[in-house]
Short mmCIF file of C-alpha atoms in Angstrom, two decimals:
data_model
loop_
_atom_site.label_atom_id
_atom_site.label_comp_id
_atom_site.label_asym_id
_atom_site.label_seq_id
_atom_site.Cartn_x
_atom_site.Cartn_y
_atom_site.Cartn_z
CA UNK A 10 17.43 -44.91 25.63
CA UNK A 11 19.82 -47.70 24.19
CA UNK A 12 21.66 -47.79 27.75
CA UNK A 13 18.40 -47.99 29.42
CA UNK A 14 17.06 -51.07 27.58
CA UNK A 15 20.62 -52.48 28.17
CA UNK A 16 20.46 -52.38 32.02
CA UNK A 17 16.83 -54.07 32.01
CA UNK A 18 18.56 -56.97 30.04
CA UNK A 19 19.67 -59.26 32.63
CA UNK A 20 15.98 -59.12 33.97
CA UNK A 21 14.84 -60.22 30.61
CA UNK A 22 17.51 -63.19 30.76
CA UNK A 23 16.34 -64.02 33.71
CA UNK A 24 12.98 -64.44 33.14
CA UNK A 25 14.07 -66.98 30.29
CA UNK A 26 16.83 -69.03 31.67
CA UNK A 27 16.38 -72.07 29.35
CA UNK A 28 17.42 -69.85 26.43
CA UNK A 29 19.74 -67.35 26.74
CA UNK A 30 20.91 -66.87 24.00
CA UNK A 31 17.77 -66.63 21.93
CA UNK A 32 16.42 -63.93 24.50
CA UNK A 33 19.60 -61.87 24.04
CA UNK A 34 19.08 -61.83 19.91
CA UNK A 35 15.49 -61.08 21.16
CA UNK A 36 16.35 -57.83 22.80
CA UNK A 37 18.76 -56.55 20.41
CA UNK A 38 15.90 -57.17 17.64
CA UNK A 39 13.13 -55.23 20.48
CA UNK A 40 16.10 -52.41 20.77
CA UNK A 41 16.57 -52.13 17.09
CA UNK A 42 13.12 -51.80 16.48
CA UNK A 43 11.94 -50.01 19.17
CA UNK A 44 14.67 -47.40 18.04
CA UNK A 45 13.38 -47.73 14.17
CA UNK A 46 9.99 -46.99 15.70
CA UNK A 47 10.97 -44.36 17.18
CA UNK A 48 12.55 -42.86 14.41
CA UNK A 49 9.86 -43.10 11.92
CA UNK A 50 7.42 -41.20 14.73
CA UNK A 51 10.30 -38.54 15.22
CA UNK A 52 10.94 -38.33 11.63
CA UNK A 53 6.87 -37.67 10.81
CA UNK A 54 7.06 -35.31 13.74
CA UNK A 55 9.54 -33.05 11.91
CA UNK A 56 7.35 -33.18 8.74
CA UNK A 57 4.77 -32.41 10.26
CA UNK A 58 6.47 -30.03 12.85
CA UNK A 59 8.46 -28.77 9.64
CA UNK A 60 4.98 -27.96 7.45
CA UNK A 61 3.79 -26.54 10.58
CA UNK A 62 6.10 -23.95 10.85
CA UNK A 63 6.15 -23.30 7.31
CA UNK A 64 2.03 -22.86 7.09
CA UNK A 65 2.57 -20.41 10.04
CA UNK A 66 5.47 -18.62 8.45
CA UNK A 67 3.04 -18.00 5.45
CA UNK A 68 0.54 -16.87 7.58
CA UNK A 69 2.48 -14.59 9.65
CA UNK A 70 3.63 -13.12 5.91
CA UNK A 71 0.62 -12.67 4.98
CA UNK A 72 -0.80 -10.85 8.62
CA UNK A 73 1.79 -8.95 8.04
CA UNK A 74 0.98 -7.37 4.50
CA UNK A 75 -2.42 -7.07 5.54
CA UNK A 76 -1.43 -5.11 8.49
CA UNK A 77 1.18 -2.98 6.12
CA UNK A 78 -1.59 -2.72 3.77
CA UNK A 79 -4.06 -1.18 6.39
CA UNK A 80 -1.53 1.16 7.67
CA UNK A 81 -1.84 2.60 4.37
CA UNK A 82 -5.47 2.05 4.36
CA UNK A 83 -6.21 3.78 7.90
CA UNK A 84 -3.37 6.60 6.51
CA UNK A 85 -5.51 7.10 3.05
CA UNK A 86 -9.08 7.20 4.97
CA UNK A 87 -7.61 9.98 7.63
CA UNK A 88 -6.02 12.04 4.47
CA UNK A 89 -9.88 11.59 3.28
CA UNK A 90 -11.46 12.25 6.03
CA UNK A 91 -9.35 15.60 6.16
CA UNK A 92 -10.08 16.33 2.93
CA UNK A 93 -14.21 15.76 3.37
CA UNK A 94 -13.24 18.28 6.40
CA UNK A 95 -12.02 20.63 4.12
CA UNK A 96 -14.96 20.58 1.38
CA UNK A 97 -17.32 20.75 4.59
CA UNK A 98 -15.96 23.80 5.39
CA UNK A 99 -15.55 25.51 2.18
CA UNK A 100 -19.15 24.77 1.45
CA UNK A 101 -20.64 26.25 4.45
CA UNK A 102 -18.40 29.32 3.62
CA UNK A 103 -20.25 29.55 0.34
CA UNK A 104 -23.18 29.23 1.55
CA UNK A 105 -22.15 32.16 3.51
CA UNK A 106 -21.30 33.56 0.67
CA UNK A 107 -24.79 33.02 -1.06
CA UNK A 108 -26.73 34.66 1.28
CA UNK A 109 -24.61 37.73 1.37
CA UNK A 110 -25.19 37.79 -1.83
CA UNK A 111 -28.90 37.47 -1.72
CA UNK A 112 -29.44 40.12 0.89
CA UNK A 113 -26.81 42.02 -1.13
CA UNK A 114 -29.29 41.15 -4.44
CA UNK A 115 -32.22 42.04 -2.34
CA UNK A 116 -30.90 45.44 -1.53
CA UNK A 117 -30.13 46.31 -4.75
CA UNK A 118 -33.02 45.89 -5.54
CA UNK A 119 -34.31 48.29 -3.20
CA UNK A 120 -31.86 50.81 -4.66
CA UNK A 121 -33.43 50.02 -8.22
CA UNK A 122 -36.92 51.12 -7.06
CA UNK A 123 -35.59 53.99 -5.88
CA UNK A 124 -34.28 54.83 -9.25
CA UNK A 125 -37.65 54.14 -10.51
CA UNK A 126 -39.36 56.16 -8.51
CA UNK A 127 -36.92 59.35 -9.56
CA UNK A 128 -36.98 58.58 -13.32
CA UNK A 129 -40.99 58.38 -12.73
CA UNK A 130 -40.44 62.14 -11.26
CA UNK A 131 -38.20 63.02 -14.27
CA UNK A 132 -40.93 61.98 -16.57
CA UNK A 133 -43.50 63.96 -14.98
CA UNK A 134 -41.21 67.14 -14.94
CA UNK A 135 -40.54 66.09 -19.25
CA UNK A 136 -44.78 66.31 -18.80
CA UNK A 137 -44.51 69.72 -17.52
CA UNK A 138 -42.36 70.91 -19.71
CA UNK A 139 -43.78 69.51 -22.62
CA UNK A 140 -47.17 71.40 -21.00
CA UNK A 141 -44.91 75.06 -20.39
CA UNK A 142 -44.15 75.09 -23.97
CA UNK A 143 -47.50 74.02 -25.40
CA UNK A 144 -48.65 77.03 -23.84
CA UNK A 145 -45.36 79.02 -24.87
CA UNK A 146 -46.57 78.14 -28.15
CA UNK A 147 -49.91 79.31 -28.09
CA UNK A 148 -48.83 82.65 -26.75
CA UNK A 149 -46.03 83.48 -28.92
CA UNK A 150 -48.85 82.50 -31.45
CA UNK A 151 -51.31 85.29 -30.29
CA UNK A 152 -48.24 87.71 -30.09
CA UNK A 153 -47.23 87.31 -33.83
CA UNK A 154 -51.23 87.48 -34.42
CA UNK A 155 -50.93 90.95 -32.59
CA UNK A 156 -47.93 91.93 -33.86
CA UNK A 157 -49.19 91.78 -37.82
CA UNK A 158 -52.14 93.71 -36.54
CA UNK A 159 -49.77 96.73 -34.87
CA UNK A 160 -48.24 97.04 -39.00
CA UNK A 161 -44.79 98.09 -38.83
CA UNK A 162 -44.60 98.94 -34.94
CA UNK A 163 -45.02 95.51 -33.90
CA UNK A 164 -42.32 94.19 -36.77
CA UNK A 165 -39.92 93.29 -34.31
CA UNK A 166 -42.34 92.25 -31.49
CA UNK A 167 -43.04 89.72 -34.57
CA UNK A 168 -40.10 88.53 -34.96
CA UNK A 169 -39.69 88.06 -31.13
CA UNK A 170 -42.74 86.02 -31.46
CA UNK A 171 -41.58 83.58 -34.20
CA UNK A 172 -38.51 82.29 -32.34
CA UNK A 173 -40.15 81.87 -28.99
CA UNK A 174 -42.32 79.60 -30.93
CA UNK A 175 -39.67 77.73 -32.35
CA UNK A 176 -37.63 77.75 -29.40
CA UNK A 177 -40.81 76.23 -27.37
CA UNK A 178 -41.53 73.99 -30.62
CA UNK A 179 -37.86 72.14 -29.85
CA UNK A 180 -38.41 72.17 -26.23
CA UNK A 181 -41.36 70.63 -26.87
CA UNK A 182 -39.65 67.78 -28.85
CA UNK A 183 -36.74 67.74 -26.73
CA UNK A 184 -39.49 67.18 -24.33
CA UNK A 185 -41.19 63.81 -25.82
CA UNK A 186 -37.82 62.71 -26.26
CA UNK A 187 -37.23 62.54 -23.18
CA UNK A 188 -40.29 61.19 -22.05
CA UNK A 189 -39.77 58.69 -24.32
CA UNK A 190 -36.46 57.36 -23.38
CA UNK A 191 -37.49 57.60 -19.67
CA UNK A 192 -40.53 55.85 -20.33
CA UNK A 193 -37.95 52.14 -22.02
CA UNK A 194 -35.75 53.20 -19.42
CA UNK A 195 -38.29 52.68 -16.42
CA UNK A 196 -39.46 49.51 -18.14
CA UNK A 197 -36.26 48.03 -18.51
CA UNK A 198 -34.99 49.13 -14.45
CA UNK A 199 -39.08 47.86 -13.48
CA UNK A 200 -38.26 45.06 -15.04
CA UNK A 201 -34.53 44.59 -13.03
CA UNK A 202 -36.41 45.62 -10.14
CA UNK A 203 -38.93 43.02 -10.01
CA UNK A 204 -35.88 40.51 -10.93
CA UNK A 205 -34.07 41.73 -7.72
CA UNK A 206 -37.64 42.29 -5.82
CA UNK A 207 -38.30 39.79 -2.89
CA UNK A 208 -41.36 38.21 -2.99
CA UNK A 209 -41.87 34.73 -1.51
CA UNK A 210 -45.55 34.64 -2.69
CA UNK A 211 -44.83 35.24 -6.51
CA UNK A 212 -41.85 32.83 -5.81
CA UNK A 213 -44.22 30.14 -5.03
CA UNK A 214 -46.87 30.92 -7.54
CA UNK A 215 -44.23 30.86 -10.69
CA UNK A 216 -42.82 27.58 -9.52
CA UNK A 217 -46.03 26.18 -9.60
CA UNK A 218 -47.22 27.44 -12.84
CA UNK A 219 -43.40 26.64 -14.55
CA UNK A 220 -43.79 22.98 -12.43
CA UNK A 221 -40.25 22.85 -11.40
CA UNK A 222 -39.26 25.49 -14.37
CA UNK A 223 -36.42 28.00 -13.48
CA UNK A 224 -37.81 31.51 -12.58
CA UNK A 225 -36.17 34.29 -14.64
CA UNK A 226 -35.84 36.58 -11.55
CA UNK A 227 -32.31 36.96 -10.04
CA UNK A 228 -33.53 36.19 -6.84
CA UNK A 229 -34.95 32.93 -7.70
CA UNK A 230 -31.80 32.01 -9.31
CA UNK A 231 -29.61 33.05 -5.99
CA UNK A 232 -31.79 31.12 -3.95
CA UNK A 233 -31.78 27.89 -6.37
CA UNK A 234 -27.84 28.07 -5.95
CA UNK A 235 -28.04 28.64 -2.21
CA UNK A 236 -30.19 25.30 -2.05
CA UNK A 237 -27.68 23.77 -4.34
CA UNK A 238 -24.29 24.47 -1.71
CA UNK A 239 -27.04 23.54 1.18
CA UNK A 240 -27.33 20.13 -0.61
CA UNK A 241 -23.78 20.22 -1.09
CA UNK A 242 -23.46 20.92 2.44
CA UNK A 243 -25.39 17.96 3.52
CA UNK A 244 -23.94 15.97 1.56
CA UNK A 245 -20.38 17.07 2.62
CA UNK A 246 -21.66 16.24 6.14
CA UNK A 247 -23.20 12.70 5.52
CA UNK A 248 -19.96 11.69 4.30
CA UNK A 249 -17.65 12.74 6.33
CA UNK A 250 -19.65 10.72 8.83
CA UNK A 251 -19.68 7.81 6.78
CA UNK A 252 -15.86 8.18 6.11
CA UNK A 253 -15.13 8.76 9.79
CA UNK A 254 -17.19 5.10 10.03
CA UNK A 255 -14.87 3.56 7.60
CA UNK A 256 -11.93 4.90 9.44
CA UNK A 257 -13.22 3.75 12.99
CA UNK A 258 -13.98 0.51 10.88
CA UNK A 259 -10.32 -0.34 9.36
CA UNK A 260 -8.90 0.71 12.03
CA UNK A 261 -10.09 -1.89 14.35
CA UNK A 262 -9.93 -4.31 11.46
CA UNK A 263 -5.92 -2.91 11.43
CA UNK A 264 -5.78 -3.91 15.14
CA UNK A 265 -7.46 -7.20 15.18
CA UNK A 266 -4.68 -8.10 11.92
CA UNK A 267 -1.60 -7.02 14.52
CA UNK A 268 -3.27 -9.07 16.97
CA UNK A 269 -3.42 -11.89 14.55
CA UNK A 270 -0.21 -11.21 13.28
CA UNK A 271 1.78 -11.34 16.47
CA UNK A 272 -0.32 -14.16 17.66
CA UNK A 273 1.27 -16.00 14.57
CA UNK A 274 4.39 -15.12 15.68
CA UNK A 275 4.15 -16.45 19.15
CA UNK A 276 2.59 -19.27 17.49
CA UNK A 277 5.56 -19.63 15.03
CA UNK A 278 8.17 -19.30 18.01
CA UNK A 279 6.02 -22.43 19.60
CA UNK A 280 6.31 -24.50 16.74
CA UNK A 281 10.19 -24.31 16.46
CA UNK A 282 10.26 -25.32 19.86
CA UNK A 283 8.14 -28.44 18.32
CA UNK A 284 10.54 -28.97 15.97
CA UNK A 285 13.88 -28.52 17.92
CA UNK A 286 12.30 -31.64 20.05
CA UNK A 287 12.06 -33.61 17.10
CA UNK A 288 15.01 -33.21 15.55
CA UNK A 289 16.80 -33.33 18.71
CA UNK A 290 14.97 -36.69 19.11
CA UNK A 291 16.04 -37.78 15.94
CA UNK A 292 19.50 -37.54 16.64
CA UNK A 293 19.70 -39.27 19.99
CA UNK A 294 18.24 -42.16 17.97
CA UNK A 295 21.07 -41.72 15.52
CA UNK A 296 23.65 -41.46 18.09
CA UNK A 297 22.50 -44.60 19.77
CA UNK A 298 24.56 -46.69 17.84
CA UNK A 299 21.48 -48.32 16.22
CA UNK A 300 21.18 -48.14 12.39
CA UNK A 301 18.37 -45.48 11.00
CA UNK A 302 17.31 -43.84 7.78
CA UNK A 303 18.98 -41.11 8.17
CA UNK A 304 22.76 -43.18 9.22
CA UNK A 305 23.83 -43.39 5.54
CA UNK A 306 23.16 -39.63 4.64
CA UNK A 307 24.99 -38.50 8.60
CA UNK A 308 27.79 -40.73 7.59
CA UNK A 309 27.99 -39.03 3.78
CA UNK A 310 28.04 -35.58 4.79
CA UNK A 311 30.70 -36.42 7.13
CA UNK A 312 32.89 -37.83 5.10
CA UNK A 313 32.41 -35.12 2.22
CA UNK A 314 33.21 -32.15 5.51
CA UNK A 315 36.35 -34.24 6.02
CA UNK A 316 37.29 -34.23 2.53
CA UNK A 317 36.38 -30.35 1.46
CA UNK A 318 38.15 -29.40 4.84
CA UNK A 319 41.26 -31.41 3.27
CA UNK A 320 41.21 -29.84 -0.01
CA UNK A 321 41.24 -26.37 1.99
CA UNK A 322 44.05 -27.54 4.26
CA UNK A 323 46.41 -28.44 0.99
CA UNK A 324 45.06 -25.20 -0.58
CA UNK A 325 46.94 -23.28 2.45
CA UNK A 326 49.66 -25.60 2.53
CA UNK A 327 50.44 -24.61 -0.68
CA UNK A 328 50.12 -21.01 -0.60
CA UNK A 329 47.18 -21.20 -3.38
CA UNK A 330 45.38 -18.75 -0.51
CA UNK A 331 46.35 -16.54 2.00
CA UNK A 332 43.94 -18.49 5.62
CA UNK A 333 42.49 -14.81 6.38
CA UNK A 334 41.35 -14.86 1.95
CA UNK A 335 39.95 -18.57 3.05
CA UNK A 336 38.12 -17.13 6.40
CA UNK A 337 37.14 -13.54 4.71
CA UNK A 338 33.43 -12.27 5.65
CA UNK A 339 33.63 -9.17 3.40
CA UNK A 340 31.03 -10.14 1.61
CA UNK A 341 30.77 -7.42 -1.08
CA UNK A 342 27.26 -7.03 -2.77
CA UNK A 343 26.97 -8.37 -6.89
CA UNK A 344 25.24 -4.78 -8.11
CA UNK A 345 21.95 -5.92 -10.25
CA UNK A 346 21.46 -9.32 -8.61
CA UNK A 347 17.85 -10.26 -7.37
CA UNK A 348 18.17 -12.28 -4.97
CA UNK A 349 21.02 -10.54 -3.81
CA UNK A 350 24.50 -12.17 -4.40
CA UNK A 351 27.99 -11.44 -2.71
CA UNK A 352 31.90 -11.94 -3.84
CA UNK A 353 34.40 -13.25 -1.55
CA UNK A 354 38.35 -13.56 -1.71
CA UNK A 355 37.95 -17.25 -2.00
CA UNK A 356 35.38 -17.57 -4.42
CA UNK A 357 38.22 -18.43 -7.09
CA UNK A 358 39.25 -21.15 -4.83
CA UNK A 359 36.02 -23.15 -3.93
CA UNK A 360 35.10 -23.08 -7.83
CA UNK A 361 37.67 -25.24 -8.66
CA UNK A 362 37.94 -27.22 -5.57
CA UNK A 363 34.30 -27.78 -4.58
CA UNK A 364 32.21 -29.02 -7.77
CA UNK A 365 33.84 -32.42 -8.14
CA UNK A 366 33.24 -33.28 -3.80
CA UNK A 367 30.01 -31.87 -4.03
CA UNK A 368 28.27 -33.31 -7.35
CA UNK A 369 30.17 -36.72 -6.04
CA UNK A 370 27.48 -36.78 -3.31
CA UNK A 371 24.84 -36.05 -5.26
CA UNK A 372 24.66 -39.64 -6.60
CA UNK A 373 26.02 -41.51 -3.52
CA UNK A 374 22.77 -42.12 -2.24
CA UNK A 375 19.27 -41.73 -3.29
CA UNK A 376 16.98 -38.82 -2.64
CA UNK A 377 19.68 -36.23 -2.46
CA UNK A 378 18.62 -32.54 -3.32
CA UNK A 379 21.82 -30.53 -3.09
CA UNK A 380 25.46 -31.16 -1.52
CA UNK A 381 26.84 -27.09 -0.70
CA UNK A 382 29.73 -26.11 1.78
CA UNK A 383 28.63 -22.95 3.70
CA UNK A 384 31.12 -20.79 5.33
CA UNK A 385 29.91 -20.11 9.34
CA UNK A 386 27.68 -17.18 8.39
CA UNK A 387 25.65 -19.11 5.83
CA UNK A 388 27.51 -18.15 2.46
CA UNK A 389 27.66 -20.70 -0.27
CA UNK A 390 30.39 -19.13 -2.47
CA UNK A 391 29.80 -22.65 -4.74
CA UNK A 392 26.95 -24.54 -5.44
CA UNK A 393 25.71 -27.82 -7.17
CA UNK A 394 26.34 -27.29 -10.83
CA UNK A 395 22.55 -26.85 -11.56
CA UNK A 396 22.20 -24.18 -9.08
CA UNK A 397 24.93 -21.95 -10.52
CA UNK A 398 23.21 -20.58 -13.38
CA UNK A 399 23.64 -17.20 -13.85
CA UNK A 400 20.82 -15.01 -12.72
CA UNK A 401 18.02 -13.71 -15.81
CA UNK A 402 17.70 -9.86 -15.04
CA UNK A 403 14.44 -8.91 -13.75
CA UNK A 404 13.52 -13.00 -13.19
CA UNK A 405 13.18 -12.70 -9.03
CA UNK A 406 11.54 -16.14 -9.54
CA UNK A 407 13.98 -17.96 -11.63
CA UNK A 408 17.05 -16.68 -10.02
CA UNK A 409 15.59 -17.99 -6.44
CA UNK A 410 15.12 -21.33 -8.15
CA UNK A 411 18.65 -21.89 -10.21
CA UNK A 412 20.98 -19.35 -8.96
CA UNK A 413 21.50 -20.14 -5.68
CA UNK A 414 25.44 -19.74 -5.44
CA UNK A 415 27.03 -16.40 -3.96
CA UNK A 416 23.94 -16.02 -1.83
CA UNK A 417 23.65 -15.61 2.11
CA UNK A 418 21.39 -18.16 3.50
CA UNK A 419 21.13 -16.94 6.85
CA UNK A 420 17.60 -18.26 7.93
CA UNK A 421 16.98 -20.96 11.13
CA UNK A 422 18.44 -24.15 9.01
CA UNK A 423 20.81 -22.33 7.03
CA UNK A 424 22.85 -20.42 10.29
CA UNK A 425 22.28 -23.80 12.33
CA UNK A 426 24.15 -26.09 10.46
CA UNK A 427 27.07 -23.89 9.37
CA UNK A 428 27.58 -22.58 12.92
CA UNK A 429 27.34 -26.71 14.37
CA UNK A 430 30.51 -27.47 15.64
CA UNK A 431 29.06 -30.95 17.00
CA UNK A 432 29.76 -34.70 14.72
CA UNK A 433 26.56 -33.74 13.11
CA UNK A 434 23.18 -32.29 12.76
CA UNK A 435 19.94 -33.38 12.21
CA UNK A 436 16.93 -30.70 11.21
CA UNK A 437 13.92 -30.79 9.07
CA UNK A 438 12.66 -27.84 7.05
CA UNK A 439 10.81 -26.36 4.20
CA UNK A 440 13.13 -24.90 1.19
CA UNK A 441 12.12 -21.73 -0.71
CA UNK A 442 12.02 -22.36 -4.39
CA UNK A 443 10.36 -18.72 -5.10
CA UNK A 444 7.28 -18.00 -6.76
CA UNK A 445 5.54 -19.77 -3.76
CA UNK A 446 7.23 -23.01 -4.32
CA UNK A 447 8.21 -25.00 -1.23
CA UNK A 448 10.29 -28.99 -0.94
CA UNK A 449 9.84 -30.29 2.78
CA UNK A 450 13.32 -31.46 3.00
CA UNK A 451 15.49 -32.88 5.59
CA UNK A 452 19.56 -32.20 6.22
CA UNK A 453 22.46 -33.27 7.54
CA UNK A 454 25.44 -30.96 8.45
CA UNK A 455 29.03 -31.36 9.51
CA UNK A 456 31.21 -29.10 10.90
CA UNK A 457 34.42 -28.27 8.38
CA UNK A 458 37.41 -27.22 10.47
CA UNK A 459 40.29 -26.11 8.63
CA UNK A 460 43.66 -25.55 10.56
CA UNK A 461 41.87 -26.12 13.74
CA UNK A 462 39.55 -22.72 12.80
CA UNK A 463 35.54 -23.41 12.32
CA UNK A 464 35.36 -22.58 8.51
CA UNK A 465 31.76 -23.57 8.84
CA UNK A 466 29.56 -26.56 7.38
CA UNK A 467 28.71 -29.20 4.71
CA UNK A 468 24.59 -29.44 4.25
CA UNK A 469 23.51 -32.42 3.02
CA UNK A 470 20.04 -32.14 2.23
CA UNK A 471 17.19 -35.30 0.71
CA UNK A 472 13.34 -35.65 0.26
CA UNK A 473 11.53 -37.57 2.92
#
């Protein structure tokens, strides 16, 4: 852009011969602010590019759990659903079993009036009897009568007579007795039988003389229940249907979140493409040799790369560590930590090298959030002294915030500028502070070579 404005110069000059000189300092000033222009419109293009991407990140997050959460949801409703299945089915198998049992009721008591009718013949053969020896009586009566006539002849024939009146005395009792007993037995097995009897018409009359009372007969009581698993039945029915609705129901609503969810992500893609324009923008201004915001913090994290990829190259020199200790990716996993933390060979090294470049930076120029050196997969073995605190057990949201050294930051900014192998790099981007917190932030990297090996990048990051 600078070269361009530089070749339509000498038009410019000519178009104001009688002064030069003023309409050269005129175009440098139109260049130079042209250029600062264009930088403030680039640089609110990566906020808002950066906030962009961020918002749609969230969103995305969110799409996401709500699709995760529906999976569940539509998993839950089918076990349901299955289950209402189930009951559906056991209930019509009792109400199977109901009416056997009725019709098995029913013919029992058909049995039961059969027994009635035989203990009503048992108590007319008692009658008999007790009729046989009334009459047994009464003769063996008139035979001792005759026999106290006949004198001593009949004397036995007497005593004959005597014990077939006893003897038709006890049958007569034994008689009654049984008569009796037949007689509560019959009205207890009448009563069982009318119980067990069907009939629909003294059904109907009892329930409307009780109003709604419950009948005392078996029957009544079997059919009552049967109703009861028929409601039960119904009931079973309506909501399955109903939970068959809800399933068709979240399952579209399951659908319709994926859709939204990977529309995000398209959406998401898009906006990094929005924001690789503007930071590339951003540093074709810088690289134009004209003077912008950003200059002073490009030039510091430059000059800190040089001088941490110095302190490295002495390190080696001086056999303080091994170069395949300082270029180690066995990143080995801190047990307990949350967010999760690795160890390194050189860790030992970059504590006692690193703080005094790093926290030097911190006050060379205003608005700086954090000065780190990041090996070329993202791992800050050291950070900014107020970022090394050591992590609170069970505190996710804490340890995100101020324990931020011996982590992997392996996201979009974080891979970008350790990996940069160019003078520098310009990008724009949201931080994670955890528990929802976010600092729209803007960084500088440059490349740290040690021993002419990529050891990967210095991140200079400040506030708009």
């Amino acid at each position: 852009m600078l070269a361009w404005f530089k070749k339509h110069e000498p038009a410019a000059a000519d178009s104001h011969v009688a002064a030069p000189a003023a309409s050269t300092g005129e175009g440098a000033g139109s260049v130079h602010a042209l250029a600062s222009l264009l930088q403030r419109d680039s640089s609110g293009l990566g906020r808002e590019a950066a906030e962009l991407r961020g918002t749609l990140e969230d969103s995305t997050t969110v799409a996401t759990r709500q699709a995760e959460t529906l999976g569940e949801l539509i998993s839950q409703a089918q076990q349901i659903g299955q289950a209402q299945d189930h009951i559906h089915r056991e209930t019509q198998h009792s109400q199977q079993a109901m009416q056997r049992a009725r019709e098995t009721v029913e013919q029992v008591g058909h049995e039961v009036a059969g027994v009635v009718s035989t203990l009503h013949q048992v108590s007319d053969a008692a009658r008999q009897i007790t009729q046989v020896a009334l009459q047994t009586r009464l003769v063996a009566f008139n035979a001792s009568v005759e026999a106290k006539r006949a004198g001593e002849a009949g004397l036995g024939f007497s005593v004959v007579a005597d014990a077939v009146k006893d003897l038709s005395t006890q049958v007569e009792s034994i008689s009654k007795a049984i008569m009796s007993t037949v007689s509560t037995l019959d009205q207890r097995i009448q009563s069982l039988s009318n119980d067990l009897r069907v009939d629909e018409q003294a059904i109907a009359k009892a329930a409307d003389k009780d109003h709604g009372q419950p009948n005392r007969q078996v029957h009544q009581a079997l059919l009552g229940a049967e109703a009861a698993v028929q409601r039960i039945v119904d009931a079973a029915g309506i909501s399955a249907e109903l939970c068959r609705g809800i399933q068709d129901q979240v399952t579209r609503m399951g659908q319709e979140v994926s859709q939204t969810r990977d529309a995000l992500t398209t959406a998401t893609r898009r906006s990094e493409s929005v924001l690789g324009v503007s930071e590339r923008l951003m540093e074709l201004i810088a690289t134009s040799g004209v003077q912008t915001a950003d200059t002073p913090y490009i030039e510091l994290a430059q000059r800190v790369a040089a001088q941490v990829a110095e302190a490295l190259e002495q390190a080696i020199a001086r056999h303080r560590i091994a170069p395949e200790q300082l270029f180690d990716e066995r990143y080995v996993p801190l047990q307990g930590s949350q967010p999760q933390q690795h160890s390194t060979a050189f860790n030992a090294l970059t504590d006692e090298l690193f703080p005094a470049l790093q926290e030097g930076a911190l006050k060379a120029l205003p608005q700086v959030v954090f000065c780190i050196a990041a090996d070329r997969n993202g791992y800050i073995s050291t950070h900014n002294r107020a970022y090394c605190q050591m992590q609170r057990p069970g505190d996710v949201t804490w340890n995100t915030a101020n324990s931020r050294w011996r982590r992997i930051f392996n996201d979009r900014t974080g891979l970008a500028s350790a990996r940069n192998t160019r003078p520098f790099l310009l990008q724009t981007y949201r931080r994670d502070m955890g528990g929802g917190t976010f600092v729209l932030l803007k960084e500088a990297s440059a490349p740290i070579t040690v021993a002419g090996r990529h050891w990967g990048g210095l991140r200079l990051a400040y506030r708009f």
